[in-house]
Amino acid sequence: MHPSGSRDEGERSTRAVGEARRGALPAAEDAHIRRVERGPRSKPSPVGPQARKATRQDARIPTHAEPPSGRSQRTEKGVVATSYVDSSIILSALITTDSRHQASVETLKKLREHGCELITSTYAFTEVANTTCRRAIKGEWQFAAPLAKLVNQLKALSPQALCEALAPTLFSFLEELHGVKVIEDPELYSIESVDTARTARIFHEAINLAWVDIRTKDLLHIAAASLMKKHGVNRILTADVEDFENIKDKLERELGLKVEILTTQQS
């Protein structure tokens, strides 16, 4: 595409986001759209030693290492547990036509009300962003407000411009409306040696957890949750009954990770 065409797409994208924001949306629901109109400002929370010292705003997330016993560490005052929310729950909360939508929204709300910290990984966020953009382009799903409003305003854009405008809003949408924080942990992607090869730590962990006996995409969620124990993670929240039902006891026994599976549809 000619550079001027790219600029036109960008201007149309900004206008579309602005028009969506100026629609009749409740103030609490359109807060995240305002950020996109200003540009992609929201980022995953940095948790590296130096970045944490300088920028960490939420003191509720523990920063000390997991005890050797493998049991979840004691969370700080005010937080009864820290759950790793996988992409299946997040997508159900975003999509009103999903049979588990209401149950996912209510479950996340109840956990927050009971003091549970909800976090997810950049890997899970990538899955969510990819699936959301693909379905938005195809017009296959009905999204929850205010995401539905924004998707409708962006339909006239090219697929590339639509995704570039839509993806950044998901960070703030997840945190502001559902309380799920995307945690960026550089240690998950530090390079480690595996025999004569070198790979990212999260992949090394997944290789070591192959005995869990689950598909790779789900195994990577387990690897991420296991490596994020130092942030207080002691459970995985998922809507994936088929894959997690048969291994949940194994994960709790061997890794100290409790698996909570959303199985009921609430009215």
Short mmCIF file of C-alpha atoms in Angstrom, two decimals:
data_model
loop_
_atom_site.label_atom_id
_atom_site.label_comp_id
_atom_site.label_asym_id
_atom_site.label_seq_id
_atom_site.Cartn_x
_atom_site.Cartn_y
_atom_site.Cartn_z
CA MET A 1 0.00 0.00 0.00
CA HIS A 2 1.18 3.53 -0.76
CA PRO A 3 2.34 5.44 2.35
CA SER A 4 -0.50 7.93 1.94
CA GLY A 5 -2.93 5.02 1.96
CA SER A 6 -1.50 3.86 5.28
CA ARG A 7 -1.93 7.34 6.71
CA ASP A 8 -5.52 7.44 5.48
CA GLU A 9 -6.22 4.10 7.15
CA GLY A 10 -4.69 5.36 10.38
CA GLU A 11 -6.77 8.52 10.31
CA ARG A 12 -9.93 6.54 9.60
CA SER A 13 -9.07 4.19 12.44
CA THR A 14 -8.62 7.08 14.87
CA ARG A 15 -11.87 8.68 13.73
CA ALA A 16 -13.72 5.38 14.11
CA VAL A 17 -12.47 4.90 17.65
CA GLY A 18 -13.41 8.49 18.46
CA GLU A 19 -16.91 8.04 17.04
CA ALA A 20 -17.36 4.86 19.07
CA ARG A 21 -16.32 6.69 22.21
CA ARG A 22 -18.70 9.56 21.54
CA GLY A 23 -21.59 7.10 21.26
CA ALA A 24 -24.07 6.60 24.07
CA LEU A 25 -21.85 4.32 26.17
CA PRO A 26 -21.82 4.30 29.97
CA ALA A 27 -18.80 6.23 31.21
CA ALA A 28 -17.40 3.22 33.05
CA GLU A 29 -17.59 1.08 29.93
CA ASP A 30 -15.97 3.43 27.42
CA ALA A 31 -13.00 4.45 29.55
CA HIS A 32 -10.69 2.10 27.67
CA ILE A 33 -11.72 3.48 24.27
CA ARG A 34 -10.46 6.92 25.25
CA ARG A 35 -6.99 5.46 25.62
CA VAL A 36 -7.01 4.12 22.08
CA GLU A 37 -8.05 7.49 20.67
CA ARG A 38 -4.89 8.91 22.26
CA GLY A 39 -2.83 5.99 20.95
CA PRO A 40 -1.80 2.53 22.27
CA ARG A 41 -0.86 3.64 25.77
CA SER A 42 -1.76 0.64 27.89
CA LYS A 43 0.97 -2.00 28.24
CA PRO A 44 1.45 -5.22 30.20
CA SER A 45 2.70 -4.67 33.73
CA PRO A 46 6.52 -5.01 33.82
CA VAL A 47 7.69 -7.25 36.63
CA GLY A 48 11.46 -7.45 36.16
CA PRO A 49 13.48 -6.58 39.30
CA GLN A 50 14.35 -3.05 38.16
CA ALA A 51 11.04 -2.33 36.44
CA ARG A 52 9.10 -3.60 39.43
CA LYS A 53 10.96 -1.27 41.78
CA ALA A 54 10.30 1.73 39.57
CA THR A 55 6.79 1.13 38.25
CA ARG A 56 4.93 -1.52 40.25
CA GLN A 57 1.69 0.09 41.41
CA ASP A 58 -0.16 -2.90 42.82
CA ALA A 59 1.52 -4.03 46.04
CA ARG A 60 -0.88 -6.94 46.35
CA ILE A 61 1.07 -9.14 43.92
CA PRO A 62 3.76 -10.99 45.89
CA THR A 63 7.26 -10.70 44.46
CA HIS A 64 9.21 -13.24 46.50
CA ALA A 65 10.09 -16.67 45.14
CA GLU A 66 7.99 -19.79 45.45
CA PRO A 67 8.94 -22.00 48.42
CA PRO A 68 10.83 -25.21 47.54
CA SER A 69 7.87 -27.31 48.69
CA GLY A 70 5.95 -26.29 45.55
CA ARG A 71 2.98 -25.09 47.57
CA SER A 72 1.53 -21.71 46.77
CA GLN A 73 3.07 -19.05 48.92
CA ARG A 74 1.12 -17.08 51.45
CA THR A 75 -0.47 -14.12 49.67
CA GLU A 76 -0.26 -10.64 51.09
CA LYS A 77 -3.03 -9.20 53.22
CA GLY A 78 -6.24 -8.56 51.30
CA VAL A 79 -5.67 -11.24 48.65
CA VAL A 80 -6.92 -14.76 49.36
CA ALA A 81 -5.61 -16.28 46.12
CA THR A 82 -4.07 -15.46 42.77
CA SER A 83 -5.57 -17.14 39.73
CA TYR A 84 -4.04 -17.52 36.29
CA VAL A 85 -6.93 -16.88 33.89
CA ASP A 86 -6.52 -18.76 30.63
CA SER A 87 -7.74 -17.57 27.23
CA SER A 88 -10.91 -19.70 27.24
CA ILE A 89 -12.37 -17.75 30.17
CA ILE A 90 -11.32 -14.39 28.74
CA LEU A 91 -12.84 -15.10 25.33
CA SER A 92 -16.09 -16.31 26.92
CA ALA A 93 -16.28 -13.04 28.87
CA LEU A 94 -15.77 -11.02 25.67
CA ILE A 95 -18.29 -12.87 23.50
CA THR A 96 -21.99 -12.55 24.35
CA THR A 97 -22.95 -15.40 22.00
CA ASP A 98 -20.69 -17.85 23.87
CA SER A 99 -22.79 -20.24 25.96
CA ARG A 100 -20.48 -19.60 28.94
CA HIS A 101 -20.44 -15.80 28.62
CA GLN A 102 -22.61 -14.95 31.61
CA ALA A 103 -21.01 -17.63 33.77
CA SER A 104 -17.52 -16.32 32.93
CA VAL A 105 -18.44 -12.70 33.68
CA GLU A 106 -20.09 -13.63 36.99
CA THR A 107 -17.22 -15.92 38.01
CA LEU A 108 -14.61 -13.22 37.41
CA LYS A 109 -16.74 -10.71 39.31
CA LYS A 110 -17.23 -13.01 42.31
CA LEU A 111 -13.54 -13.85 42.49
CA ARG A 112 -12.64 -10.16 42.54
CA GLU A 113 -15.24 -9.47 45.22
CA HIS A 114 -13.66 -12.18 47.37
CA GLY A 115 -10.21 -10.62 47.03
CA CYS A 116 -8.79 -12.93 44.38
CA GLU A 117 -6.08 -11.48 42.17
CA LEU A 118 -6.71 -12.25 38.49
CA ILE A 119 -3.71 -12.28 36.17
CA THR A 120 -2.86 -13.70 32.77
CA SER A 121 0.21 -13.97 30.56
CA THR A 122 1.22 -12.23 27.36
CA TYR A 123 0.91 -15.66 25.73
CA ALA A 124 -2.78 -15.83 26.70
CA PHE A 125 -3.30 -12.24 25.62
CA THR A 126 -1.81 -13.04 22.20
CA GLU A 127 -4.33 -15.86 21.81
CA VAL A 128 -7.19 -13.56 22.81
CA ALA A 129 -6.09 -10.72 20.52
CA ASN A 130 -5.61 -13.06 17.57
CA THR A 131 -8.98 -14.77 17.97
CA THR A 132 -10.83 -11.51 18.62
CA CYS A 133 -9.38 -9.83 15.52
CA ARG A 134 -10.05 -12.83 13.29
CA ARG A 135 -13.67 -13.09 14.38
CA ALA A 136 -14.20 -9.34 14.17
CA ILE A 137 -12.99 -9.35 10.56
CA LYS A 138 -15.32 -12.23 9.68
CA GLY A 139 -18.23 -10.81 11.68
CA GLU A 140 -18.85 -14.22 13.25
CA TRP A 141 -19.37 -13.26 16.90
CA GLN A 142 -21.33 -10.79 18.98
CA PHE A 143 -19.02 -8.99 21.38
CA ALA A 144 -19.82 -7.50 24.77
CA ALA A 145 -20.17 -3.72 25.14
CA PRO A 146 -18.24 -1.53 24.62
CA LEU A 147 -16.16 -3.82 22.41
CA ALA A 148 -19.15 -4.42 20.13
CA LYS A 149 -19.53 -0.69 19.54
CA LEU A 150 -15.88 -0.32 18.61
CA VAL A 151 -15.87 -3.36 16.29
CA ASN A 152 -18.90 -1.97 14.47
CA GLN A 153 -17.16 1.38 13.97
CA LEU A 154 -14.01 -0.30 12.63
CA LYS A 155 -15.70 -2.59 10.09
CA ALA A 156 -14.99 -0.25 7.17
CA LEU A 157 -11.23 -0.51 7.71
CA SER A 158 -8.89 -3.01 6.11
CA PRO A 159 -8.22 -6.15 8.19
CA GLN A 160 -4.75 -4.87 9.09
CA ALA A 161 -5.98 -1.47 10.22
CA LEU A 162 -8.89 -3.02 12.13
CA CYS A 163 -6.58 -5.28 14.13
CA GLU A 164 -4.07 -2.51 14.81
CA ALA A 165 -6.87 -0.35 16.22
CA LEU A 166 -8.67 -3.11 18.11
CA ALA A 167 -5.89 -5.05 19.83
CA PRO A 168 -4.57 -2.24 22.09
CA THR A 169 -8.04 -1.71 23.61
CA LEU A 170 -8.11 -5.26 24.95
CA PHE A 171 -5.46 -4.57 27.62
CA SER A 172 -7.54 -1.91 29.34
CA PHE A 173 -10.82 -3.69 28.58
CA LEU A 174 -9.69 -6.81 30.47
CA GLU A 175 -8.41 -4.90 33.48
CA GLU A 176 -11.06 -2.20 33.81
CA LEU A 177 -14.14 -4.32 33.14
CA HIS A 178 -13.05 -7.77 34.31
CA GLY A 179 -10.12 -7.11 36.63
CA VAL A 180 -7.72 -9.34 34.67
CA LYS A 181 -4.18 -7.96 34.50
CA VAL A 182 -1.81 -8.92 31.71
CA ILE A 183 1.54 -9.56 33.42
CA GLU A 184 4.69 -9.31 31.37
CA ASP A 185 7.44 -11.33 33.01
CA PRO A 186 10.73 -11.08 31.09
CA GLU A 187 12.00 -14.21 32.83
CA LEU A 188 9.47 -16.33 30.93
CA TYR A 189 11.29 -15.44 27.73
CA SER A 190 14.89 -15.49 28.94
CA ILE A 191 17.03 -17.85 26.87
CA GLU A 192 18.10 -21.16 28.40
CA SER A 193 20.16 -24.07 27.14
CA VAL A 194 18.50 -27.38 26.34
CA ASP A 195 21.31 -29.81 25.53
CA THR A 196 22.94 -28.25 22.45
CA ALA A 197 20.00 -25.96 21.67
CA ARG A 198 18.80 -22.72 23.26
CA THR A 199 15.18 -21.77 23.82
CA ALA A 200 12.96 -19.40 25.78
CA ARG A 201 12.38 -20.43 29.39
CA ILE A 202 8.62 -20.90 28.91
CA PHE A 203 9.28 -23.42 26.14
CA HIS A 204 11.92 -25.17 28.25
CA GLU A 205 9.39 -25.44 31.06
CA ALA A 206 6.78 -26.82 28.66
CA ILE A 207 9.24 -29.44 27.43
CA ASN A 208 9.89 -30.51 31.02
CA LEU A 209 6.12 -30.71 31.63
CA ALA A 210 5.39 -32.94 28.64
CA TRP A 211 4.44 -35.70 31.11
CA VAL A 212 1.26 -33.74 31.90
CA ASP A 213 -0.15 -35.16 28.63
CA ILE A 214 -2.06 -32.23 27.11
CA ARG A 215 -2.00 -30.31 23.85
CA THR A 216 0.85 -27.86 23.34
CA LYS A 217 -1.27 -24.70 23.44
CA ASP A 218 -2.74 -25.73 26.80
CA LEU A 219 0.63 -26.97 28.04
CA LEU A 220 2.04 -23.47 27.47
CA HIS A 221 -0.65 -22.01 29.75
CA ILE A 222 0.36 -24.52 32.43
CA ALA A 223 4.03 -23.68 31.93
CA ALA A 224 3.26 -19.96 32.25
CA ALA A 225 1.20 -20.50 35.41
CA SER A 226 3.94 -22.68 36.91
CA LEU A 227 6.61 -20.05 36.24
CA MET A 228 4.35 -17.32 37.62
CA LYS A 229 4.04 -18.94 41.05
CA LYS A 230 6.48 -16.30 42.27
CA HIS A 231 3.70 -13.77 41.65
CA GLY A 232 1.37 -15.72 43.93
CA VAL A 233 -0.33 -17.90 41.32
CA ASN A 234 -1.76 -20.99 42.99
CA ARG A 235 -4.56 -21.93 40.61
CA ILE A 236 -5.60 -21.98 36.97
CA LEU A 237 -9.06 -20.79 35.93
CA THR A 238 -10.26 -22.32 32.67
CA ALA A 239 -13.41 -23.16 30.71
CA ASP A 240 -11.65 -26.00 28.88
CA VAL A 241 -13.37 -29.01 30.43
CA GLU A 242 -12.27 -31.55 27.84
CA ASP A 243 -8.54 -30.98 28.24
CA PHE A 244 -8.22 -30.08 31.92
CA GLU A 245 -10.69 -32.42 33.63
CA ASN A 246 -8.42 -35.46 33.34
CA ILE A 247 -5.25 -33.72 34.51
CA LYS A 248 -6.46 -31.38 37.27
CA ASP A 249 -5.63 -33.79 40.11
CA LYS A 250 -2.19 -34.40 38.61
CA LEU A 251 -1.45 -30.67 38.42
CA GLU A 252 -2.49 -30.06 42.01
CA ARG A 253 -0.54 -33.06 43.29
CA GLU A 254 2.66 -32.57 41.29
CA LEU A 255 2.80 -28.80 40.71
CA GLY A 256 0.72 -27.38 43.54
CA LEU A 257 -1.62 -25.74 41.02
CA LYS A 258 -5.33 -26.10 41.67
CA VAL A 259 -7.47 -26.15 38.52
CA GLU A 260 -10.90 -24.52 38.62
CA ILE A 261 -13.01 -25.44 35.61
CA LEU A 262 -16.03 -23.38 34.63
CA THR A 263 -18.62 -26.03 33.78
CA THR A 264 -22.02 -24.52 34.52
CA GLN A 265 -24.01 -22.03 32.51
CA GLN A 266 -25.59 -19.43 34.75
CA SER A 267 -28.72 -17.52 33.91
#
